[in-house]
């Protein structure tokens, strides 16, 4: 026989919340495409300080990488895009680019301290100069470029833009010495 308290047990409003709502899957972040065609400064600059993602949005960390280069070095766009900002922030020159074809929302790279040679809205090609590295008194032992990467509000490792062939250090190779007799 049906008891009154069992009669409505299968109604959704009578179930515990955990049973009525399936947990929404966490959004899967889009991967960072390895689309860079050059380093922003030099051919293989030393990474003075690497990527140190913060544990929380406002926690300590390093939201980019610092690349060693002398002041006056040309700074190049690592990939094609559009200039979102070129100007001063807290007394330092900054250039921000929105990278073409990198998903929704698109990836944005930031370069500082830079004396910009581009203006907001300019379309930029890969490896195009966007300014020169400014001299600064910074946390680096020598002049350095801070290179950052973001998708919306999430900071990412800018080195992930570099394809393997551009990022890896080539192994040493010994070449034959011609004209030298064998021992």
mmCIF file of C-alpha atoms in Angstrom:
data_model
loop_
_atom_site.group_PDB
_atom_site.id
_atom_site.type_symbol
_atom_site.label_atom_id
_atom_site.label_comp_id
_atom_site.label_asym_id
_atom_site.label_seq_id
_atom_site.Cartn_x
_atom_site.Cartn_y
_atom_site.Cartn_z
ATOM 1 C CA UNK A 1 0.000 0.000 0.000
ATOM 2 C CA UNK A 2 1.208 3.495 -0.833
ATOM 3 C CA UNK A 3 2.086 5.639 2.066
ATOM 4 C CA UNK A 4 1.517 9.406 1.688
ATOM 5 C CA UNK A 5 5.208 10.240 2.259
ATOM 6 C CA UNK A 6 6.291 7.813 -0.534
ATOM 7 C CA UNK A 7 3.740 8.957 -3.077
ATOM 8 C CA UNK A 8 5.713 12.054 -4.189
ATOM 9 C CA UNK A 9 9.228 10.769 -3.665
ATOM 10 C CA UNK A 10 10.095 10.785 -7.378
ATOM 11 C CA UNK A 11 9.068 14.362 -8.014
ATOM 12 C CA UNK A 12 12.129 16.538 -8.924
ATOM 13 C CA UNK A 13 11.292 19.142 -6.292
ATOM 14 C CA UNK A 14 11.429 16.451 -3.578
ATOM 15 C CA UNK A 15 14.864 15.136 -4.588
ATOM 16 C CA UNK A 16 18.049 16.488 -3.067
ATOM 17 C CA UNK A 17 19.633 19.221 -5.234
ATOM 18 C CA UNK A 18 22.611 17.030 -6.087
ATOM 19 C CA UNK A 19 20.291 14.635 -7.899
ATOM 20 C CA UNK A 20 18.302 17.238 -9.829
ATOM 21 C CA UNK A 21 21.203 19.169 -11.342
ATOM 22 C CA UNK A 22 24.011 17.531 -13.186
ATOM 23 C CA UNK A 23 27.315 19.226 -12.500
ATOM 24 C CA UNK A 24 28.269 21.479 -15.403
ATOM 25 C CA UNK A 25 31.571 20.382 -16.884
ATOM 26 C CA UNK A 26 34.431 22.789 -16.304
ATOM 27 C CA UNK A 27 35.207 24.766 -19.451
ATOM 28 C CA UNK A 28 38.177 23.334 -21.288
ATOM 29 C CA UNK A 29 40.578 26.146 -22.172
ATOM 30 C CA UNK A 30 41.531 26.402 -25.812
ATOM 31 C CA UNK A 31 45.110 25.313 -26.376
ATOM 32 C CA UNK A 32 47.671 27.944 -27.291
ATOM 33 C CA UNK A 33 48.629 27.465 -30.942
ATOM 34 C CA UNK A 34 52.367 27.495 -31.693
ATOM 35 C CA UNK A 35 52.046 30.288 -34.269
ATOM 36 C CA UNK A 36 55.104 32.436 -33.516
ATOM 37 C CA UNK A 37 57.476 32.948 -36.417
ATOM 38 C CA UNK A 38 60.257 34.641 -34.473
ATOM 39 C CA UNK A 39 61.338 35.615 -30.986
ATOM 40 C CA UNK A 40 60.288 39.142 -29.991
ATOM 41 C CA UNK A 41 63.974 40.129 -29.521
ATOM 42 C CA UNK A 42 67.102 38.534 -30.974
ATOM 43 C CA UNK A 43 67.297 34.999 -32.307
ATOM 44 C CA UNK A 44 67.376 33.008 -29.042
ATOM 45 C CA UNK A 45 67.474 35.442 -26.146
ATOM 46 C CA UNK A 46 68.230 34.305 -22.617
ATOM 47 C CA UNK A 47 65.127 33.927 -20.468
ATOM 48 C CA UNK A 48 66.073 36.000 -17.410
ATOM 49 C CA UNK A 49 62.875 35.164 -15.545
ATOM 50 C CA UNK A 50 60.409 32.499 -16.630
ATOM 51 C CA UNK A 51 56.679 31.988 -16.417
ATOM 52 C CA UNK A 52 55.428 31.577 -12.838
ATOM 53 C CA UNK A 53 51.624 31.381 -12.890
ATOM 54 C CA UNK A 54 49.899 32.741 -9.795
ATOM 55 C CA UNK A 55 47.829 30.379 -7.644
ATOM 56 C CA UNK A 56 44.903 32.839 -7.675
ATOM 57 C CA UNK A 57 44.143 35.878 -9.850
ATOM 58 C CA UNK A 58 45.692 38.324 -7.353
ATOM 59 C CA UNK A 59 48.472 36.119 -5.955
ATOM 60 C CA UNK A 60 52.189 36.564 -6.490
ATOM 61 C CA UNK A 61 53.673 35.202 -9.673
ATOM 62 C CA UNK A 62 55.239 36.251 -12.941
ATOM 63 C CA UNK A 63 52.638 36.640 -15.666
ATOM 64 C CA UNK A 64 55.023 36.441 -18.598
ATOM 65 C CA UNK A 65 58.713 35.936 -19.360
ATOM 66 C CA UNK A 66 61.630 38.371 -19.295
ATOM 67 C CA UNK A 67 63.994 38.134 -22.263
ATOM 68 C CA UNK A 68 67.494 39.601 -22.067
ATOM 69 C CA UNK A 69 68.364 42.134 -24.768
ATOM 70 C CA UNK A 70 70.250 45.440 -24.894
ATOM 71 C CA UNK A 71 68.286 48.695 -24.885
ATOM 72 C CA UNK A 72 67.589 49.830 -28.431
ATOM 73 C CA UNK A 73 67.028 46.281 -29.721
ATOM 74 C CA UNK A 74 64.166 46.076 -32.237
ATOM 75 C CA UNK A 75 61.073 44.397 -30.758
ATOM 76 C CA UNK A 76 59.094 42.301 -33.260
ATOM 77 C CA UNK A 77 55.585 40.879 -33.256
ATOM 78 C CA UNK A 78 55.780 37.110 -32.819
ATOM 79 C CA UNK A 79 52.692 36.558 -34.996
ATOM 80 C CA UNK A 80 50.261 38.494 -37.175
ATOM 81 C CA UNK A 81 47.658 40.613 -35.460
ATOM 82 C CA UNK A 82 46.241 44.054 -34.738
ATOM 83 C CA UNK A 83 47.602 46.673 -32.339
ATOM 84 C CA UNK A 84 45.171 47.087 -29.422
ATOM 85 C CA UNK A 85 47.327 49.551 -27.480
ATOM 86 C CA UNK A 86 50.585 51.418 -28.019
ATOM 87 C CA UNK A 87 51.494 53.963 -25.366
ATOM 88 C CA UNK A 88 52.508 54.575 -21.780
ATOM 89 C CA UNK A 89 51.334 52.646 -18.723
ATOM 90 C CA UNK A 90 52.790 53.774 -15.386
ATOM 91 C CA UNK A 91 55.616 55.569 -17.203
ATOM 92 C CA UNK A 92 56.612 52.550 -19.315
ATOM 93 C CA UNK A 93 56.035 52.017 -23.016
ATOM 94 C CA UNK A 94 53.679 49.132 -23.755
ATOM 95 C CA UNK A 95 52.477 47.519 -26.981
ATOM 96 C CA UNK A 96 49.567 45.044 -26.929
ATOM 97 C CA UNK A 97 48.577 42.949 -29.945
ATOM 98 C CA UNK A 98 45.495 40.834 -30.609
ATOM 99 C CA UNK A 99 46.721 37.788 -32.533
ATOM 100 C CA UNK A 100 44.842 36.833 -35.693
ATOM 101 C CA UNK A 101 43.048 33.469 -35.891
ATOM 102 C CA UNK A 102 43.628 32.381 -32.286
ATOM 103 C CA UNK A 103 40.076 31.556 -31.210
ATOM 104 C CA UNK A 104 37.401 33.275 -29.161
ATOM 105 C CA UNK A 105 38.347 35.244 -27.247
ATOM 106 C CA UNK A 106 41.587 35.820 -29.170
ATOM 107 C CA UNK A 107 45.052 35.679 -27.668
ATOM 108 C CA UNK A 108 46.748 38.964 -26.753
ATOM 109 C CA UNK A 109 50.475 39.518 -26.397
ATOM 110 C CA UNK A 110 52.050 42.399 -24.499
ATOM 111 C CA UNK A 111 55.565 43.790 -24.805
ATOM 112 C CA UNK A 112 57.198 46.215 -22.351
ATOM 113 C CA UNK A 113 59.171 48.468 -21.919
ATOM 114 C CA UNK A 114 58.989 49.441 -25.575
ATOM 115 C CA UNK A 115 59.203 52.714 -27.459
ATOM 116 C CA UNK A 116 56.365 51.983 -29.936
ATOM 117 C CA UNK A 117 56.726 52.469 -33.691
ATOM 118 C CA UNK A 118 53.121 51.380 -34.304
ATOM 119 C CA UNK A 119 49.764 52.921 -33.420
ATOM 120 C CA UNK A 120 46.456 51.536 -32.204
ATOM 121 C CA UNK A 121 44.559 49.758 -35.000
ATOM 122 C CA UNK A 122 47.615 48.965 -37.168
ATOM 123 C CA UNK A 123 47.583 45.521 -38.789
ATOM 124 C CA UNK A 124 50.874 43.761 -38.050
ATOM 125 C CA UNK A 125 52.581 40.861 -39.806
ATOM 126 C CA UNK A 126 54.675 38.196 -38.092
ATOM 127 C CA UNK A 127 58.225 39.398 -37.321
ATOM 128 C CA UNK A 128 57.318 43.032 -38.103
ATOM 129 C CA UNK A 129 59.088 45.537 -35.826
ATOM 130 C CA UNK A 130 56.655 47.175 -33.390
ATOM 131 C CA UNK A 131 59.183 49.325 -31.506
ATOM 132 C CA UNK A 132 62.514 49.297 -29.718
ATOM 133 C CA UNK A 133 63.417 48.056 -26.263
ATOM 134 C CA UNK A 134 63.560 51.014 -23.870
ATOM 135 C CA UNK A 135 66.250 51.397 -21.237
ATOM 136 C CA UNK A 136 64.798 50.902 -17.792
ATOM 137 C CA UNK A 137 65.686 50.273 -14.214
ATOM 138 C CA UNK A 138 63.909 47.008 -13.683
ATOM 139 C CA UNK A 139 64.181 43.782 -11.761
ATOM 140 C CA UNK A 140 66.381 42.260 -14.478
ATOM 141 C CA UNK A 141 70.190 42.434 -14.049
ATOM 142 C CA UNK A 142 70.428 43.819 -17.616
ATOM 143 C CA UNK A 143 67.891 45.382 -19.955
ATOM 144 C CA UNK A 144 65.061 42.951 -20.644
ATOM 145 C CA UNK A 145 61.758 42.696 -22.480
ATOM 146 C CA UNK A 146 58.727 41.529 -20.525
ATOM 147 C CA UNK A 147 56.621 39.434 -22.916
ATOM 148 C CA UNK A 148 53.149 38.434 -21.761
ATOM 149 C CA UNK A 149 50.227 36.430 -23.147
ATOM 150 C CA UNK A 150 46.544 36.408 -22.206
ATOM 151 C CA UNK A 151 43.287 34.898 -23.371
ATOM 152 C CA UNK A 152 40.511 37.059 -21.922
ATOM 153 C CA UNK A 153 41.426 37.371 -18.213
ATOM 154 C CA UNK A 154 43.663 34.277 -18.088
ATOM 155 C CA UNK A 155 47.426 34.716 -18.223
ATOM 156 C CA UNK A 156 49.300 32.080 -20.236
ATOM 157 C CA UNK A 157 52.923 31.170 -20.882
ATOM 158 C CA UNK A 158 54.064 33.146 -23.953
ATOM 159 C CA UNK A 159 56.752 30.565 -24.711
ATOM 160 C CA UNK A 160 53.924 28.198 -25.697
ATOM 161 C CA UNK A 161 53.460 30.352 -28.825
ATOM 162 C CA UNK A 162 56.867 29.211 -30.063
ATOM 163 C CA UNK A 163 56.934 26.085 -32.236
ATOM 164 C CA UNK A 164 59.410 23.395 -31.198
ATOM 165 C CA UNK A 165 61.843 24.213 -34.013
ATOM 166 C CA UNK A 166 62.088 27.812 -32.799
ATOM 167 C CA UNK A 167 62.134 27.100 -29.068
ATOM 168 C CA UNK A 168 64.624 24.268 -28.781
ATOM 169 C CA UNK A 169 68.335 24.642 -28.628
ATOM 170 C CA UNK A 170 70.019 22.824 -31.491
ATOM 171 C CA UNK A 171 72.402 20.026 -30.595
ATOM 172 C CA UNK A 172 76.084 20.638 -31.274
ATOM 173 C CA UNK A 173 77.447 19.017 -34.408
ATOM 174 C CA UNK A 174 81.040 18.324 -35.237
ATOM 175 C CA UNK A 175 81.919 19.026 -38.831
ATOM 176 C CA UNK A 176 84.833 17.428 -40.680
ATOM 177 C CA UNK A 177 88.022 19.420 -40.754
ATOM 178 C CA UNK A 178 89.379 19.359 -44.267
ATOM 179 C CA UNK A 179 93.090 19.381 -44.958
ATOM 180 C CA UNK A 180 94.153 18.229 -41.487
ATOM 181 C CA UNK A 181 95.925 14.835 -41.420
ATOM 182 C CA UNK A 182 94.525 12.152 -39.128
ATOM 183 C CA UNK A 183 96.710 11.344 -36.089
#
